[in-house]
Short mmCIF file of C-alpha atoms in Angstrom, two decimals:
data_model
loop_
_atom_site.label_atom_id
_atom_site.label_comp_id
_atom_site.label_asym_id
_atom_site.label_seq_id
_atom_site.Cartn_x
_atom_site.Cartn_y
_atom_site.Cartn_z
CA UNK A 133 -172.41 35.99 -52.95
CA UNK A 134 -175.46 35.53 -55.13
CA UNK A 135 -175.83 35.72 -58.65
CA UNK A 136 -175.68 39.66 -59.73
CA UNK A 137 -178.19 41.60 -61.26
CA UNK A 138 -178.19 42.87 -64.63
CA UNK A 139 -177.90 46.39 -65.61
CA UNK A 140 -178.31 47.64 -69.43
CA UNK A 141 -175.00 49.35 -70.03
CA UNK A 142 -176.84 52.48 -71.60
CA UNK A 143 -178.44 53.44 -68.15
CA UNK A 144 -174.89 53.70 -66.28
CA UNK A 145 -173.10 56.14 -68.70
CA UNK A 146 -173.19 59.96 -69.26
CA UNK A 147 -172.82 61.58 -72.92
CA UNK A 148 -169.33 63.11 -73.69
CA UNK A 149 -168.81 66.28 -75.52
CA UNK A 150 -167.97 66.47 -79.69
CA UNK A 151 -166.18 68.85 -81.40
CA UNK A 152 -165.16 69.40 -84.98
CA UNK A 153 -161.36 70.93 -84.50
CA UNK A 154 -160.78 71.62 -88.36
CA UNK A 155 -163.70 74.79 -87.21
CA UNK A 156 -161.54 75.89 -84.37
CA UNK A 157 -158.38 78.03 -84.09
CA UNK A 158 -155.03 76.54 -85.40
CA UNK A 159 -153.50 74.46 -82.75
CA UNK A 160 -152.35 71.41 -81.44
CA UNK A 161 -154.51 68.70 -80.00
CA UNK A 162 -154.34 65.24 -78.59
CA UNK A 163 -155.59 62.17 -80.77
CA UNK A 164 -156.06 59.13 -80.22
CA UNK A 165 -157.30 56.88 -83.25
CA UNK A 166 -157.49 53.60 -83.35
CA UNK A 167 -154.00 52.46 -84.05
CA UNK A 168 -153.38 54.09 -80.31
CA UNK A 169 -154.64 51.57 -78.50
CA UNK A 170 -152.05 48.35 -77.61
CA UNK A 171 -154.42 45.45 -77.92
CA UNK A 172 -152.23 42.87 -76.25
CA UNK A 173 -151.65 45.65 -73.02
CA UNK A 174 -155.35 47.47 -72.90
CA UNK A 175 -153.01 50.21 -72.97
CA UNK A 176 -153.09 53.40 -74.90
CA UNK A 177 -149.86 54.05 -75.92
CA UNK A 178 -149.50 56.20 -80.00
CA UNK A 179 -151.88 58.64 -78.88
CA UNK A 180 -150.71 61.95 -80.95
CA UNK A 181 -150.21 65.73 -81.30
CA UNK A 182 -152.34 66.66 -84.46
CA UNK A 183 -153.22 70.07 -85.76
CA UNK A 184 -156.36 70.95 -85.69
CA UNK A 185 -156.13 72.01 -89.54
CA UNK A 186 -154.94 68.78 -89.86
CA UNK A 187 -157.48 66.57 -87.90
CA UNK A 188 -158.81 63.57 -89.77
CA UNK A 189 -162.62 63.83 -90.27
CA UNK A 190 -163.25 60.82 -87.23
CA UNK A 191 -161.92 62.97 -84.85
CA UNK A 192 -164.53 64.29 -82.85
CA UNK A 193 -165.01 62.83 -79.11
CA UNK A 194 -163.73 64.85 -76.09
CA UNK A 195 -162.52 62.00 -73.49
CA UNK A 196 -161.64 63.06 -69.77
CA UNK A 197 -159.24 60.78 -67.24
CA UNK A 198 -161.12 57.49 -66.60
CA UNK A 199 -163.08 56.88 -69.67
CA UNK A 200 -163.28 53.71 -70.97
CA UNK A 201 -163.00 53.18 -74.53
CA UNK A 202 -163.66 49.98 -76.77
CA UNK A 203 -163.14 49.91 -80.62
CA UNK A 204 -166.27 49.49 -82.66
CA UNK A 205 -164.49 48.00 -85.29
CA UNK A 206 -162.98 43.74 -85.26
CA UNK A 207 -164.72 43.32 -81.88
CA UNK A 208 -162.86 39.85 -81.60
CA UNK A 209 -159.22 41.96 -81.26
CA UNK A 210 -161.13 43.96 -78.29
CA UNK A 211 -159.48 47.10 -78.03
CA UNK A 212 -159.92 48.70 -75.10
CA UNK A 213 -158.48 50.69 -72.55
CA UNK A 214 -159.10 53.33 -70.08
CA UNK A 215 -158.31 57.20 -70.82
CA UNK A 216 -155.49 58.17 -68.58
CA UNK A 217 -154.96 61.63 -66.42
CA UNK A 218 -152.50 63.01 -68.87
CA UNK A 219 -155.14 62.49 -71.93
CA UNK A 220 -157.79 64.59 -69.86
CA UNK A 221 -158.81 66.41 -72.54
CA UNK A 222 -157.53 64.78 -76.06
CA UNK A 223 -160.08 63.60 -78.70
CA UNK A 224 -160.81 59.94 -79.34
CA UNK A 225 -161.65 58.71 -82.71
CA UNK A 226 -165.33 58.23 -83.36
CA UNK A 227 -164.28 54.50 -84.15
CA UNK A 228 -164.38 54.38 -80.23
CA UNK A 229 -167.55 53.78 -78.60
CA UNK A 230 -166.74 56.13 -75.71
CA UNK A 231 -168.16 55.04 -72.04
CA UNK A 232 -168.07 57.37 -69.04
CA UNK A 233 -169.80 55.88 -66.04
CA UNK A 234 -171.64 57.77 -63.98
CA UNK A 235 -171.78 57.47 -60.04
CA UNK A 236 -173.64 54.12 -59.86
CA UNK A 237 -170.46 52.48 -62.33
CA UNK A 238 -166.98 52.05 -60.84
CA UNK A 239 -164.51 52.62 -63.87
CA UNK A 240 -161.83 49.51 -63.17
CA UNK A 241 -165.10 47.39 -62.72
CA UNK A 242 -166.60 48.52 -65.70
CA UNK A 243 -162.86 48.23 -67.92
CA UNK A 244 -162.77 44.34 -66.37
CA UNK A 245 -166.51 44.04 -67.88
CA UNK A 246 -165.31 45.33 -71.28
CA UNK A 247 -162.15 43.19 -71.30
CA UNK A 248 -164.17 39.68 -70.41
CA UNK A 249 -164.77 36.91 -72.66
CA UNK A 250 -168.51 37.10 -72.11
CA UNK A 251 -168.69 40.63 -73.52
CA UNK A 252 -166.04 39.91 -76.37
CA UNK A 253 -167.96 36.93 -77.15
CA UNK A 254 -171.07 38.94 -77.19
CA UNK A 255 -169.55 41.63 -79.41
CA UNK A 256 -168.22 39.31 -81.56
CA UNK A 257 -171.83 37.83 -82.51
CA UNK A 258 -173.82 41.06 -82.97
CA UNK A 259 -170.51 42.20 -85.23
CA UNK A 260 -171.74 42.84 -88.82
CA UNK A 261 -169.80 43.14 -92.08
CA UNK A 262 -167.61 39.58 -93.11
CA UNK A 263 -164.32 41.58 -94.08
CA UNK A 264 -164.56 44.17 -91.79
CA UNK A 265 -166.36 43.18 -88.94
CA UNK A 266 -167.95 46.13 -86.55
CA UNK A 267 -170.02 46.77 -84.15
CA UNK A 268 -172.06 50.26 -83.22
CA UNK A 269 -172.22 52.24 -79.95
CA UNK A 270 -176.06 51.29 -79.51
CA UNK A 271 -174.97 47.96 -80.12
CA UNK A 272 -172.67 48.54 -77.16
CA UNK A 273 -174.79 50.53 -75.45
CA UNK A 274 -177.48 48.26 -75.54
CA UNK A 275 -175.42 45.18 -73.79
CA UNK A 276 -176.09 44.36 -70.13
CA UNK A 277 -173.46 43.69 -67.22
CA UNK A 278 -174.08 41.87 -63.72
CA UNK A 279 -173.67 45.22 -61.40
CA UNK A 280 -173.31 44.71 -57.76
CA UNK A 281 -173.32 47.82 -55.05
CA UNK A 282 -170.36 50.22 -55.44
CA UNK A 283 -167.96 49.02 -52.69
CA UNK A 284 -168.30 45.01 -53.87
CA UNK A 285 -167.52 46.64 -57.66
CA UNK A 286 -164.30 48.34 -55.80
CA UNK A 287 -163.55 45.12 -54.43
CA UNK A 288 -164.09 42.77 -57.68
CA UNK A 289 -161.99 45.89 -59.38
CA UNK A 290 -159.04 45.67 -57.13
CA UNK A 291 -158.52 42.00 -56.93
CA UNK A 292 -158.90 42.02 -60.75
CA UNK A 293 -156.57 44.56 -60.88
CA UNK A 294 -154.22 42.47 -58.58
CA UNK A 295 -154.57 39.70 -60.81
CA UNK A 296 -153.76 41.57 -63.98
CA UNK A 297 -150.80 43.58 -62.72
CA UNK A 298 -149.22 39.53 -62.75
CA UNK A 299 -150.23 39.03 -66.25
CA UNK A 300 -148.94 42.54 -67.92
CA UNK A 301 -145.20 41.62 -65.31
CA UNK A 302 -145.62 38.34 -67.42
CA UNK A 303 -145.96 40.09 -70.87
CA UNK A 304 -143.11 42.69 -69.95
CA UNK A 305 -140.57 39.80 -68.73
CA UNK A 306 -141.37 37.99 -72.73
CA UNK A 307 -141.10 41.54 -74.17
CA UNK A 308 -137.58 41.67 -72.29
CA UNK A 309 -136.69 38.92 -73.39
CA UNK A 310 -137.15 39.86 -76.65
CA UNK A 311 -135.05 42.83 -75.67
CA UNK A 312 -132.26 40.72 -74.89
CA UNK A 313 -131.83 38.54 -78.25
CA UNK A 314 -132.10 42.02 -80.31
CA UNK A 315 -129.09 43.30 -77.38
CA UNK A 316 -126.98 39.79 -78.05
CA UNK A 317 -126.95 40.84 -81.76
CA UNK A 318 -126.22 44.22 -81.33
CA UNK A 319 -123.23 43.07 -78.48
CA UNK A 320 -121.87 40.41 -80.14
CA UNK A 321 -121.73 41.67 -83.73
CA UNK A 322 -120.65 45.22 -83.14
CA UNK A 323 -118.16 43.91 -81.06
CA UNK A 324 -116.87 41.91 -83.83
CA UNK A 325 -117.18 45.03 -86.29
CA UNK A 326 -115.35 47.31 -83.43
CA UNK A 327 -112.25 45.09 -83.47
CA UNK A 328 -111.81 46.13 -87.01
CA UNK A 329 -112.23 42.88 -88.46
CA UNK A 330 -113.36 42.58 -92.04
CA UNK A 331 -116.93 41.81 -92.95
CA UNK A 332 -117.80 40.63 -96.18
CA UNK A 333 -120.01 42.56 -97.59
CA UNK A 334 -120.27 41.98 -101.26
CA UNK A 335 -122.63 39.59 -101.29
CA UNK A 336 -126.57 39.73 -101.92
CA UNK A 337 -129.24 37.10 -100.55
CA UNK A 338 -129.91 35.40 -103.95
CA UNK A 339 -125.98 34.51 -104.23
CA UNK A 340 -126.22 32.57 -100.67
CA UNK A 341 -130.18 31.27 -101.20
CA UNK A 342 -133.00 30.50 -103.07
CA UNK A 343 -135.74 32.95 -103.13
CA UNK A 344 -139.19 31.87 -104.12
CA UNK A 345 -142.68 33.09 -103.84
CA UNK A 346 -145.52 30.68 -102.84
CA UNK A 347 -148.74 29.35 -104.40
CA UNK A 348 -151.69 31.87 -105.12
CA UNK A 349 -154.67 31.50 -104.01
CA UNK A 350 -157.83 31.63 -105.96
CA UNK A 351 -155.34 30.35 -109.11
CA UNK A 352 -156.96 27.96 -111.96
CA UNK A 353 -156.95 24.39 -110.94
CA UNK A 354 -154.53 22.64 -112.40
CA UNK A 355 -156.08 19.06 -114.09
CA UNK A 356 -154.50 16.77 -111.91
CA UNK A 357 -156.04 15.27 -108.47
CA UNK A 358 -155.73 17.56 -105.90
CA UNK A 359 -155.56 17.32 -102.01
CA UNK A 360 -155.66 19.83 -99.11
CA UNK A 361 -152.92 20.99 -97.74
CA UNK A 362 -152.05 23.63 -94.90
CA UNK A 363 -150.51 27.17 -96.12
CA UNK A 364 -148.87 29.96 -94.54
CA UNK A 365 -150.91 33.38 -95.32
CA UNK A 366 -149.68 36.96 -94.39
CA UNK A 367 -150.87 36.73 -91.35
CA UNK A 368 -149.61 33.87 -90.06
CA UNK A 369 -145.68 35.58 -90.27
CA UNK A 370 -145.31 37.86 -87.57
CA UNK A 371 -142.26 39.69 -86.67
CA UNK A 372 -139.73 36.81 -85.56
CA UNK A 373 -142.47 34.29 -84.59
CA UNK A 374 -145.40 32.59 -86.16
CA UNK A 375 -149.41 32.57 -85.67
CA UNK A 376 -150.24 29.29 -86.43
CA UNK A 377 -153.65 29.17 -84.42
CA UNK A 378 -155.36 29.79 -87.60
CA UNK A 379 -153.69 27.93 -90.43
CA UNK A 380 -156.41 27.63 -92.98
CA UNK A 381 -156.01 24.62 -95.87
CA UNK A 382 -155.74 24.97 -100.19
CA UNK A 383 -156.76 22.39 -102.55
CA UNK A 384 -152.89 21.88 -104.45
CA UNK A 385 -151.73 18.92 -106.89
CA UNK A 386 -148.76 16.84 -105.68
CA UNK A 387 -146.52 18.78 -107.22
CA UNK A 388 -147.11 21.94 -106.00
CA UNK A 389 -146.90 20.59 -102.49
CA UNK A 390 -143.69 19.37 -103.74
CA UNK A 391 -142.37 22.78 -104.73
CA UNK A 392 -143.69 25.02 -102.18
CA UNK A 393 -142.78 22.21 -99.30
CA UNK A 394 -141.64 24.19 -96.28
CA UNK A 395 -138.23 23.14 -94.99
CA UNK A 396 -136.66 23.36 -91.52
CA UNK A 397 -134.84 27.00 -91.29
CA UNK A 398 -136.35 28.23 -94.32
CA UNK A 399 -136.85 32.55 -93.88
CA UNK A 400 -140.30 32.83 -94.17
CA UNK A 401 -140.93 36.92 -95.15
CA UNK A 402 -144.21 38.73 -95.82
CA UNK A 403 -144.54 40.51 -99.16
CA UNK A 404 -145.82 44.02 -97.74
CA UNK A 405 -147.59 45.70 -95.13
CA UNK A 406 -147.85 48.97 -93.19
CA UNK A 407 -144.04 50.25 -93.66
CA UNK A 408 -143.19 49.94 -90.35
CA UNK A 409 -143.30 45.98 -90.58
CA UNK A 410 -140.92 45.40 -93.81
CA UNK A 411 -139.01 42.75 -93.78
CA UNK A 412 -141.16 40.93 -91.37
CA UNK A 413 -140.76 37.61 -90.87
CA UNK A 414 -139.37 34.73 -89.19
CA UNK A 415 -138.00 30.82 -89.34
CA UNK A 416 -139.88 27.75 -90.17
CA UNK A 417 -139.11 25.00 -87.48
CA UNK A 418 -141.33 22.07 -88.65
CA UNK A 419 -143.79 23.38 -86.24
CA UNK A 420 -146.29 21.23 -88.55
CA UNK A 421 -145.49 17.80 -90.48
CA UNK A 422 -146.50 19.61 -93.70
CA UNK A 423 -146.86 23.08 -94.84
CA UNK A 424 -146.79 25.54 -97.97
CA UNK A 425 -147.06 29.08 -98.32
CA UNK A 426 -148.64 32.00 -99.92
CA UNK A 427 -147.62 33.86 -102.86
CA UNK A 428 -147.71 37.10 -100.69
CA UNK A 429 -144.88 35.09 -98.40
CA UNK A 430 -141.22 34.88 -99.77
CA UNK A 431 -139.17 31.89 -98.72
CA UNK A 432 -135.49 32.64 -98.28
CA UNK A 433 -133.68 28.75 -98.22
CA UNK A 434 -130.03 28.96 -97.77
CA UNK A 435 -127.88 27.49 -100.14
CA UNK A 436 -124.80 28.09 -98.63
CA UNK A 437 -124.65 26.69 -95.34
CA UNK A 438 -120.83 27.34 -94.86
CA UNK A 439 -121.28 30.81 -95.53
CA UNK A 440 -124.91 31.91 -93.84
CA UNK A 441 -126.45 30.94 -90.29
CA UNK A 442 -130.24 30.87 -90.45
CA UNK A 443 -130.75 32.41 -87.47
CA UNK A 444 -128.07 35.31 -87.93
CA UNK A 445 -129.91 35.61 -91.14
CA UNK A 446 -133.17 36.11 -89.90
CA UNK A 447 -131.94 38.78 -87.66
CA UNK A 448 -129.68 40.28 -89.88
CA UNK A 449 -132.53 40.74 -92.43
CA UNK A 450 -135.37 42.22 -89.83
CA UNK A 451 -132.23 44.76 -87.98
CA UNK A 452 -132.36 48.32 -88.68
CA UNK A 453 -130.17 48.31 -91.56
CA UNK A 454 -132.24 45.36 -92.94
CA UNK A 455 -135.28 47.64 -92.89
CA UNK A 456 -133.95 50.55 -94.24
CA UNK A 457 -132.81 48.92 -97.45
CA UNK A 458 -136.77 47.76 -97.52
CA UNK A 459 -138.12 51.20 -97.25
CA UNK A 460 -135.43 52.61 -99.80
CA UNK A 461 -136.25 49.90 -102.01
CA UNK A 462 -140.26 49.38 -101.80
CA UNK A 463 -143.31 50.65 -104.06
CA UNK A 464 -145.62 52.69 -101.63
CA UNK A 465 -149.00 53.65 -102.19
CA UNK A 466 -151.60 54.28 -99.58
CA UNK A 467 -149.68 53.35 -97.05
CA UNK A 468 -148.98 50.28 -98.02
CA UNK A 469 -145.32 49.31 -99.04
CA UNK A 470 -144.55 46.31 -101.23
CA UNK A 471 -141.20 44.66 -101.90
CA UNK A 472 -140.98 41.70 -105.19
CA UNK A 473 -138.44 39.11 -105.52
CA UNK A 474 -135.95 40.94 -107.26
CA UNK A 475 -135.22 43.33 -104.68
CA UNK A 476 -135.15 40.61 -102.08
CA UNK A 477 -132.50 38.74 -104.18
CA UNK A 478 -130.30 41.69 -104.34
CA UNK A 479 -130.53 42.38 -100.33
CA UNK A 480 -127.32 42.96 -99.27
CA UNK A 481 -125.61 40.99 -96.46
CA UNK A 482 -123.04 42.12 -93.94
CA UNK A 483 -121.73 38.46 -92.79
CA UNK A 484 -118.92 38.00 -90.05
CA UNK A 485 -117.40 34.75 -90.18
CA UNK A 486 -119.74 31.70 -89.69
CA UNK A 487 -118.46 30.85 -86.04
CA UNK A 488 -119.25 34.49 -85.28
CA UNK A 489 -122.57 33.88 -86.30
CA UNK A 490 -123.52 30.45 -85.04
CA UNK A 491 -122.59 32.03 -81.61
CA UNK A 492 -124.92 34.33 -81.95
CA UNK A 493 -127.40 31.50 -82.72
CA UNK A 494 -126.49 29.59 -80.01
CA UNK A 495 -126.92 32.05 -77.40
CA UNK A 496 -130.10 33.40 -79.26
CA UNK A 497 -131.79 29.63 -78.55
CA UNK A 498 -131.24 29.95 -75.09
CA UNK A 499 -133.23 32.83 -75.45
CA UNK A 500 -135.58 31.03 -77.09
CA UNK A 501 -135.95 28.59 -74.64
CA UNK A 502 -136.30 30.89 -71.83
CA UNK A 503 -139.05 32.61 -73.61
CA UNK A 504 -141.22 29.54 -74.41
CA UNK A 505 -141.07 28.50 -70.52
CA UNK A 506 -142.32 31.91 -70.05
CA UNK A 507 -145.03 32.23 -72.67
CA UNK A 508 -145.85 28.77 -71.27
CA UNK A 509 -146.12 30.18 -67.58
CA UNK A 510 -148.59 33.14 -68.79
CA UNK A 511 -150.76 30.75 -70.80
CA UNK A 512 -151.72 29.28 -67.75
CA UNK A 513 -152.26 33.09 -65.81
CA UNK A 514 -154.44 33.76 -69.05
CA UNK A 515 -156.59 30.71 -68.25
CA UNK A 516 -156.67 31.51 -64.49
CA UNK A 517 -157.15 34.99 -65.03
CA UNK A 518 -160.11 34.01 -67.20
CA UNK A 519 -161.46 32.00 -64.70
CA UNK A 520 -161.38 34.42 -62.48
CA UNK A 521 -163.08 37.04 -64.61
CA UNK A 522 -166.08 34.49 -64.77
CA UNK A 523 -166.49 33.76 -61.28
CA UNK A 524 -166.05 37.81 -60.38
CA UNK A 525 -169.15 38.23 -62.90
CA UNK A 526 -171.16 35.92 -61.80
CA UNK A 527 -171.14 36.63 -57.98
CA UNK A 528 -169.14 34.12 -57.07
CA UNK A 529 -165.70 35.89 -56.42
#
């Protein structure tokens, strides 16, 4: 097929309907702001019953089955995803720029366009605002996509659709497997507890490790030569796994590096966050030959080997019981919750015996292992799948 022709985006949607709900009668409503939308899936999946007393001030937009929506705001994370029959109806944030196509636009067509690195990447440079990065609808509006007739959009649609159906059975086999570590914890340590053996569970964190916060940024040099270094910020410590894509560097004298040197199995845990995500955190495995961290990251290093696994610990700390002690125990304001070091120290453990819990480790790793092959096996259907996005939008599928 030849290349495609070009269509502004602006002349293939209709307008949707607004509404204020806090000026209509008391009742409940369907919203979906911009925490609704799964990134990672495309998928709305938090959308939520609100009163309309009660409706923040961006809800506004009237969506029906089919429309696409794509956040306005940190372009580069492109959320996005299509409103489904069971939404027909509920009202979308104005932080969505909401697109309905009208009869010349196929809606999977125009959700593939929205999803492809050639419109991220185009959002991404007409974004304004450093911290905050954003685009607006006219922004949006204003962008172009290659349009072929209606049937050839139903048939780039449908093999794209094909295509993705493999990735998101990818992403739910690594989210099972997941699943399974969280089950082997829950299995092999309740059926230790059930047998009515004793746990110890007088102890707190800082009597079985060290617990130390990391260097701060923006600090006063110290007068002494300095070299960079890579550091560990907030965002780098997800929930049992780390982002290290985008490991920026500090400026730190030798003996800093020296005393906020990452070691294998050190706990790395964030500081605070949304509530939700206390206790977040996960194990440093030398992934780089040298590394510090952030003051807002707390490293837990065990001191008592014959006592504590690292990888029970890690588990132990992020289980439900982990995170309630964090939400009992943290400063909240805004939405925000904060633990500090003393309240970490005095975390208290539940610890079967240490051949208990190196089983659990043991089978955890194969875990591990399963889910690198895996997240190995879907980097390479991203890149395919990427491919194939370009050659679908430039004719050539």
């Amino acid at each position: 097929m030849s290349q495609l022709m070009h269509r502004v985006l602006r002349d293939l949607i209709v307008p949707v309907s607004t509404w204020n709900p806090r000026q209509s009668e008391d009742e409940n409503f369907n919203y979906i702001d911009l925490g609704a939308v799964d990134q990672a899936r495309k998928l709305i999946t938090a959308a939520r019953l609100t009163r309309t007393k009660e409706a923040p001030s961006r809800a506004r937009q009237i969506v029906s089955a089919g429309d696409v929506l794509v956040s306005t705001v940190r372009p580069n994370l492109n959320g996005v995803a299509v409103v489904p029959g069971e939404l027909d109806g509920a009202t979308a944030s104005t932080g969505f720029c909401v697109l309905r196509p009208n009869a010349a636009l196929n809606t999977r067509f125009l959700f593939h366009w929205v999803k492809s690195p050639g419109f991220v990447a185009d959002m991404v440079r007409k974004a304004t605002g450093a911290s905050y990065p954003a685009i607006s609808d006219r922004i949006i509006h204003e962008s172009s996509l290659p349009l072929p007739s209606l049937p050839e959009q139903r048939r780039i649609a449908a093999v794209l659709d094909q295509a993705d159906g493999l990735l998101a059975k990818r992403c739910e086999a690594l989210v099972q497997i997941d699943r399974l570590a969280e089950s082997i914890f829950l299995e092999l340590l309740g059926r230790y507890y059930a047998n009515g053996a004793s746990w110890n569970d007088s102890l707190h964190l800082g009597q079985v490790a060290e617990v130390s916060s990391g260097i701060t940024k923006g600090r006063k040099p110290p007068q002494a030569s300095l070299r960079a270094v890579p550091y560990l910020a907030v965002v780098n410590v997800q929930e049992k796994r780390l982002e290290l894509s985008n490991v920026k560097q500090i400026e730190a004298t030798e003996q800093e590096i020296e005393r906020y040197r990452l070691h294998e199995d050190d706990l790395l845990l964030t500081e605070g966050g949304d509530p939700d995500k206390l206790g977040r955190g996960s194990l440093w495995n030398n992934e780089l030959p040298e590394a510090i961290h952030q003051n807002h990251i707390f490293r837990v290093r065990i001191t008592a080997g014959e006592k504590v696994d690292p990888v029970y610990l890690s588990y132990f700390v992020s289980s439900d019981r982990g995170k309630q002690y964090f939400l009992r125990s943290a400063k909240q304001t805004t939405g925000i919750a904060s633990i500090n070091m003393a309240q970490l120290r005095r975390f208290p453990l539940l610890l079967p015996p240490i051949e208990v819990q190196q089983e659990f480790a043991r089978r955890v790793r194969v875990a591990q292992q399963l889910r690198t092959r895996q997240r190995a096996s879907l980097a390479e259907l991203d890149a395919l799948f990427a491919s194939l996005q370009d050659r679908a939008f430039r004719g050539l599928l």
